[in-house]
GROMACS .gro file of C-alpha atoms in nm:
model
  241
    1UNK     CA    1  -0.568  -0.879  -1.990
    2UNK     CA    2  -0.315  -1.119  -1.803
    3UNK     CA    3  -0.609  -1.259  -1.610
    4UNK     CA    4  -0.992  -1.305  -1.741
    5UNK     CA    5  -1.071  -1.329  -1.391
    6UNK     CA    6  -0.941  -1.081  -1.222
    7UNK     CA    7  -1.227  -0.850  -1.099
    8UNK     CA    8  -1.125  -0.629  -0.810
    9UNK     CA    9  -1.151  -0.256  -0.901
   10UNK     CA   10  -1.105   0.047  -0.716
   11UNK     CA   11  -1.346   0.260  -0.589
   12UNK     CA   12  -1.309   0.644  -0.755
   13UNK     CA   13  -1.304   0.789  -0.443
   14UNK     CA   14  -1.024   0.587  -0.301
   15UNK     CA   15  -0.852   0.670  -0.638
   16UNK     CA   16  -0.877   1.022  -0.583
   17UNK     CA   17  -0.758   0.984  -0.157
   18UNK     CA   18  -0.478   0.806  -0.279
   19UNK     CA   19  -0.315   1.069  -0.543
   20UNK     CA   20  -0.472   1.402  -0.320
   21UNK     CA   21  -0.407   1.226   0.048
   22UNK     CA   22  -0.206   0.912   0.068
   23UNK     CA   23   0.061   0.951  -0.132
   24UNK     CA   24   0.173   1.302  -0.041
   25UNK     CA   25   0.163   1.170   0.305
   26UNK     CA   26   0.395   0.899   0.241
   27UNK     CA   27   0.620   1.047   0.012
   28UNK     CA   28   0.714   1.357   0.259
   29UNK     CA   29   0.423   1.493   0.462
   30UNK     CA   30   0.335   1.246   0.731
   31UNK     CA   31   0.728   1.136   0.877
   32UNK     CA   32   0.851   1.501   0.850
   33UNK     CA   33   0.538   1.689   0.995
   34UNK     CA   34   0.566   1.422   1.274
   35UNK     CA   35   0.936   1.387   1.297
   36UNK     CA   36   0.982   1.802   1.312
   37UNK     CA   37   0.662   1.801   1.562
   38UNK     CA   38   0.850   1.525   1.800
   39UNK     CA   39   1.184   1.705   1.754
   40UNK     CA   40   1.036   2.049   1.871
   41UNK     CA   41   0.845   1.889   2.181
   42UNK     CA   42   1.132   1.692   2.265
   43UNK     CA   43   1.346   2.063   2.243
   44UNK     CA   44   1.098   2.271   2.439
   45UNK     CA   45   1.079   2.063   2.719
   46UNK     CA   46   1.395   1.929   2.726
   47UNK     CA   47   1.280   1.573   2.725
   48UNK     CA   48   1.478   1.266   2.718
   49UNK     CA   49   1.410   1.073   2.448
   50UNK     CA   50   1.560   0.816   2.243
   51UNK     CA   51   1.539   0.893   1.864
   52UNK     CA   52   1.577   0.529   1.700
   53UNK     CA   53   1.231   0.525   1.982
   54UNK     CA   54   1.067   0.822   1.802
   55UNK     CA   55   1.126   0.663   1.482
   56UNK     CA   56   0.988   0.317   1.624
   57UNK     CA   57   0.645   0.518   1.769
   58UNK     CA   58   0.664   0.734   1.446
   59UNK     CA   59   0.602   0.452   1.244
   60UNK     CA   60   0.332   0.299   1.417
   61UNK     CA   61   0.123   0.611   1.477
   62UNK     CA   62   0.121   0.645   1.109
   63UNK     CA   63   0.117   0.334   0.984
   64UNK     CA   64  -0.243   0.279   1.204
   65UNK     CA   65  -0.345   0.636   1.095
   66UNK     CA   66  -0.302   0.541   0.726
   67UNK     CA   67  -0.415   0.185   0.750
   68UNK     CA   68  -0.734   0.322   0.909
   69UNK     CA   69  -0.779   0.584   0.584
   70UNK     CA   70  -0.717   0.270   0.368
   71UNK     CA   71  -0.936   0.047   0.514
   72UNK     CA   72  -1.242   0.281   0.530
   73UNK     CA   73  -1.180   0.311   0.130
   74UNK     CA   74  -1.146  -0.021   0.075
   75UNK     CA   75  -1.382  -0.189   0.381
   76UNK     CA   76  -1.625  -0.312   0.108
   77UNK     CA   77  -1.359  -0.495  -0.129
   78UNK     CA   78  -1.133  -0.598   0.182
   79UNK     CA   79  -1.455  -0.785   0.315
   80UNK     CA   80  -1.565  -0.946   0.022
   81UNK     CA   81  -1.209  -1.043  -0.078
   82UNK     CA   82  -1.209  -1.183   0.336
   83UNK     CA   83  -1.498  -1.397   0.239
   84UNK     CA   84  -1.345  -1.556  -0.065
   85UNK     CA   85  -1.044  -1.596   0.150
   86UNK     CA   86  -1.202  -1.856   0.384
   87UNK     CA   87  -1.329  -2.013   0.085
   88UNK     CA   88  -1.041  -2.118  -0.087
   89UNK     CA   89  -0.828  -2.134   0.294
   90UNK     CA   90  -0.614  -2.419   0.177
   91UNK     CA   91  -0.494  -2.305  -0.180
   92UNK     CA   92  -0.478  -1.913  -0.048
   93UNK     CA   93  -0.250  -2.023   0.280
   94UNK     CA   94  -0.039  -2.222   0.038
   95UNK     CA   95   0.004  -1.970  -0.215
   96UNK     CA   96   0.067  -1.685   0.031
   97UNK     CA   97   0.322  -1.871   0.310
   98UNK     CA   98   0.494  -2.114   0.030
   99UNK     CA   99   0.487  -2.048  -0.313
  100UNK     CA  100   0.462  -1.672  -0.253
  101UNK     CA  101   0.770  -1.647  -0.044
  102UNK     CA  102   0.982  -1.877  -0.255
  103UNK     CA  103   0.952  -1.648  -0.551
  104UNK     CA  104   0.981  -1.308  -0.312
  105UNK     CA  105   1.302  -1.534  -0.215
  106UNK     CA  106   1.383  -1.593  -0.575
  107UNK     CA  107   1.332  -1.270  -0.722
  108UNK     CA  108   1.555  -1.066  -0.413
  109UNK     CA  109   1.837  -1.302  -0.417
  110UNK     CA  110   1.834  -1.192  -0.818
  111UNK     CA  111   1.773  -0.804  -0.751
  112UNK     CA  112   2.078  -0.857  -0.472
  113UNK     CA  113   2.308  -0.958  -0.728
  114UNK     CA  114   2.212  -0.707  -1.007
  115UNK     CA  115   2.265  -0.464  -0.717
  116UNK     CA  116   2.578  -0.606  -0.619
  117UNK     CA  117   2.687  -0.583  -0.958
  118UNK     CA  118   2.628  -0.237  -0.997
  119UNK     CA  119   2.867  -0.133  -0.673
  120UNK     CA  120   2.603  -0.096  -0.434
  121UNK     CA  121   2.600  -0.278  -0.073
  122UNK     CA  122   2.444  -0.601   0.020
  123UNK     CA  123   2.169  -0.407   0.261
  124UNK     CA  124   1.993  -0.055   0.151
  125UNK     CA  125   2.005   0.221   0.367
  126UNK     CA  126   1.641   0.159   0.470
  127UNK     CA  127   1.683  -0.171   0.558
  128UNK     CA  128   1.983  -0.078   0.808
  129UNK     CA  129   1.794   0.171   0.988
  130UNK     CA  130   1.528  -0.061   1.067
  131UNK     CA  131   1.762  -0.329   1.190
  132UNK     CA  132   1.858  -0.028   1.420
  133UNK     CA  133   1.557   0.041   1.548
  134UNK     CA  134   1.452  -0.387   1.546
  135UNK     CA  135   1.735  -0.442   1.764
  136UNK     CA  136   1.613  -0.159   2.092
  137UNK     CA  137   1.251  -0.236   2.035
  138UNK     CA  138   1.207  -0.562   1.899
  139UNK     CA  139   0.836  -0.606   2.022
  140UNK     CA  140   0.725  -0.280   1.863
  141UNK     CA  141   0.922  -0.339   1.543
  142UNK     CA  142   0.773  -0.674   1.510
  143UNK     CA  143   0.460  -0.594   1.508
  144UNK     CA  144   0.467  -0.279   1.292
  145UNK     CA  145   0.702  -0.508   1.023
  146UNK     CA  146   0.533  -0.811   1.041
  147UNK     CA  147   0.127  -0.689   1.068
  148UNK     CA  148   0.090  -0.331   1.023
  149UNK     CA  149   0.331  -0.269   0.729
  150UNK     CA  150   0.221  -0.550   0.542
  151UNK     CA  151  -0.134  -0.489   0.526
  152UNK     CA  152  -0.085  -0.133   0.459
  153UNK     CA  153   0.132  -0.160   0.185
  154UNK     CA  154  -0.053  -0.432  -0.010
  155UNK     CA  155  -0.356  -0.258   0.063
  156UNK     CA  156  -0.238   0.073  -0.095
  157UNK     CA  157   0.003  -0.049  -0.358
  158UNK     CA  158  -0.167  -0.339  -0.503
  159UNK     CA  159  -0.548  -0.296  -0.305
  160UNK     CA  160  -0.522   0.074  -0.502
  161UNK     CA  161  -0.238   0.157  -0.746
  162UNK     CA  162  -0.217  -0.192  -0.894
  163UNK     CA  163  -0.604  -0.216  -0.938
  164UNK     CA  164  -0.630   0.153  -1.021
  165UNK     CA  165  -0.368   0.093  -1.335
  166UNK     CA  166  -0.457  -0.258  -1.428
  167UNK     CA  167  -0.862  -0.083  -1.536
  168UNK     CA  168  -0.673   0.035  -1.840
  169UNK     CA  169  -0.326  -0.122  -1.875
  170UNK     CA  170  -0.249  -0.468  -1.701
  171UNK     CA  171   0.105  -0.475  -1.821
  172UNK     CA  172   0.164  -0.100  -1.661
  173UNK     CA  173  -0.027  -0.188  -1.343
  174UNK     CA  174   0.280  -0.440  -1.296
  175UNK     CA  175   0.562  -0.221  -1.370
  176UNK     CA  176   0.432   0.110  -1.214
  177UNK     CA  177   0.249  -0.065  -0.884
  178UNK     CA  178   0.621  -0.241  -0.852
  179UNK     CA  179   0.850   0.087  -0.936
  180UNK     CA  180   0.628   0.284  -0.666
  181UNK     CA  181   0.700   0.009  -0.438
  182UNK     CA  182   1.031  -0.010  -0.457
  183UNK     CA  183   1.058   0.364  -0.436
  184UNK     CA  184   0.899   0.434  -0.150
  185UNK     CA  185   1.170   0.208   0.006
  186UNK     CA  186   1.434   0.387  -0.085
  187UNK     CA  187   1.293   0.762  -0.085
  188UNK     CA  188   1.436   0.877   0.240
  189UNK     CA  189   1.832   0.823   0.176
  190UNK     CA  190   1.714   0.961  -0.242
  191UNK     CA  191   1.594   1.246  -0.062
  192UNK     CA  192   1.853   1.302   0.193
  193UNK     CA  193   2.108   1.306  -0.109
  194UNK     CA  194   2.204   0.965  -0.145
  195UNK     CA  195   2.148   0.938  -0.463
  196UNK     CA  196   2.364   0.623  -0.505
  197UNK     CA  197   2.052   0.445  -0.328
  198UNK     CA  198   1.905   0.433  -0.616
  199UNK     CA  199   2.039   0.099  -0.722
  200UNK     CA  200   1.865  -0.069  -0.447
  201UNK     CA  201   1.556  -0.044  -0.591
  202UNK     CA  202   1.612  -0.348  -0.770
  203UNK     CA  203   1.455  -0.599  -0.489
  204UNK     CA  204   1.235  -0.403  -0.405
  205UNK     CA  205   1.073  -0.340  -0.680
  206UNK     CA  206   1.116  -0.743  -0.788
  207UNK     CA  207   0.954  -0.826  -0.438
  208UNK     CA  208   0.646  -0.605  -0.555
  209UNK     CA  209   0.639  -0.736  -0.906
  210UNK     CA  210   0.571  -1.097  -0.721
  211UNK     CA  211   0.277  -0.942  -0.461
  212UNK     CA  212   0.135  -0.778  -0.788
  213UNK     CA  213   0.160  -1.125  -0.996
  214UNK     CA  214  -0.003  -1.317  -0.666
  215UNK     CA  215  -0.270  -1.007  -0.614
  216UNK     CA  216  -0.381  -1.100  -0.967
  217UNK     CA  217  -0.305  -1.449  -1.004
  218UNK     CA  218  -0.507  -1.540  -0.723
  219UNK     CA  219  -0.774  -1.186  -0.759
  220UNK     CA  220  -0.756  -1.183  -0.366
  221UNK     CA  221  -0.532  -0.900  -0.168
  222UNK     CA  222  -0.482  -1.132   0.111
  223UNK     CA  223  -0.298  -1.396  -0.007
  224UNK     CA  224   0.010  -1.088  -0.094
  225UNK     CA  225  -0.043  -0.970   0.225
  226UNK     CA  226   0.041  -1.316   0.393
  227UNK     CA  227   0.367  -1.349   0.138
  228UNK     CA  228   0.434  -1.016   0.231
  229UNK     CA  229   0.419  -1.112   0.619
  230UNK     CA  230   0.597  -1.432   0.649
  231UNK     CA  231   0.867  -1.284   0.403
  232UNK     CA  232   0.930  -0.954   0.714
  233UNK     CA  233   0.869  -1.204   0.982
  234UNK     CA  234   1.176  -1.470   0.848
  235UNK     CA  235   1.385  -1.154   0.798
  236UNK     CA  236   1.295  -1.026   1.141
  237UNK     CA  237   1.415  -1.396   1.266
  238UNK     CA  238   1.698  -1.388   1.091
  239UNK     CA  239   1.783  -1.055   1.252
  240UNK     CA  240   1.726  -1.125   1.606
  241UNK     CA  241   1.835  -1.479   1.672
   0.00000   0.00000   0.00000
């Protein structure tokens, strides 16, 4: 093992939501079904409605449907880990909001270049559309970027898969927690055709190798999740002022 005291495992029945409910839903189920259910209601009654502002509510109605699924699975580990939190308040805050966003810093300036390198431009396609989106609905955008994404994802990817794979292979929990990561980023333009996406994957999945290395450095999910937040909010910053 990397870490002797790493202890947080994964209940078997949020293994099994994950691979039978989760993940289908956030690989194609949940933003199609919803998308082709907004399109159709927007059709029949000839609404007027913005689509970057279905995509905004789109993401926050499933974002808090999911994060509710994940947090009933994981309410007895998320409060525990909570507890040990305010225990260690000083060395988790500085973990999470400095060292943890230096090396998220470090690691995506070094996945821009390899992806650079490779022919591919400076911003994926995912990360265009929701500067899109950021820049007509700021407030909602904010707060599904900053607080609801960030707890989600940490929560499924290192709360579940990480923990899931590290049981029986620490080394794999790494690479596969970080490769889903980084894939779930980029899935939409993949899927769409744009298969020249694929070398964007590179921060991504570098920016989840670091939340997996602080998940188990520190064997408490909420000091990612803060790295992960104060690394959307300065982008979100950046973006707006």
């Amino acid at each position: 093992m990397f870490n002797q005291h790493f202890t947080r495992r994964v209940p078997t029945q949020a293994k099994w939501m994950f691979v039978l409910v989760i993940l289908p839903l956030y690989v194609y189920c949940g933003s199609l079904i919803l998308s082709a259910l907004f399109k159709f209601v927007i059709i029949q009654f000839q609404l007027e409605f913005d689509y970057n502002q279905m995509n905004a509510y789109l993401n926050l109605i499933f974002d808090v449907f999911l994060l509710g699924l994940a947090g009933w699975l994981l309410k007895d580990s998320m409060l525990e880990q909570w507890r040990d939190f305010k225990k260690n308040l000083k060395q988790y805050l500085i973990e999470g909001c400095v060292i943890g966003v230096l090396l998220i810093y470090a690691c995506q300036i070094i996945g821009g270049l390899i992806t650079m390198a490779l022919g591919g431009n400076q911003a994926s396609e995912n990360q265009q559309f929701i500067e899109t989106i950021t820049t007509s609905y700021p407030v909602l955008m904010i707060f599904v970027s900053c607080v609801l994404a960030p707890i989600l994802e940490e929560m499924l990817f290192r709360g579940i898969v990480f923990g899931w794979i590290y049981e029986w292979n620490p080394k794999m929990a790494h690479l596969i927690s970080s490769f889903i990561f980084g894939f779930i980023h980029i899935m939409s333009a993949v899927f769409n055709g744009n298969t020249a996406e694929w070398i964007q994957i590179f921060s991504y999945c570098f920016m989840g190798f670091v939340l997996s290395y602080l998940y188990e450095k520190n064997n408490n999910i909420y000091v990612p999740i803060l790295s992960h937040m104060m690394n959307n909010m300065i982008s979100m910053c950046m973006l707006l002022l």
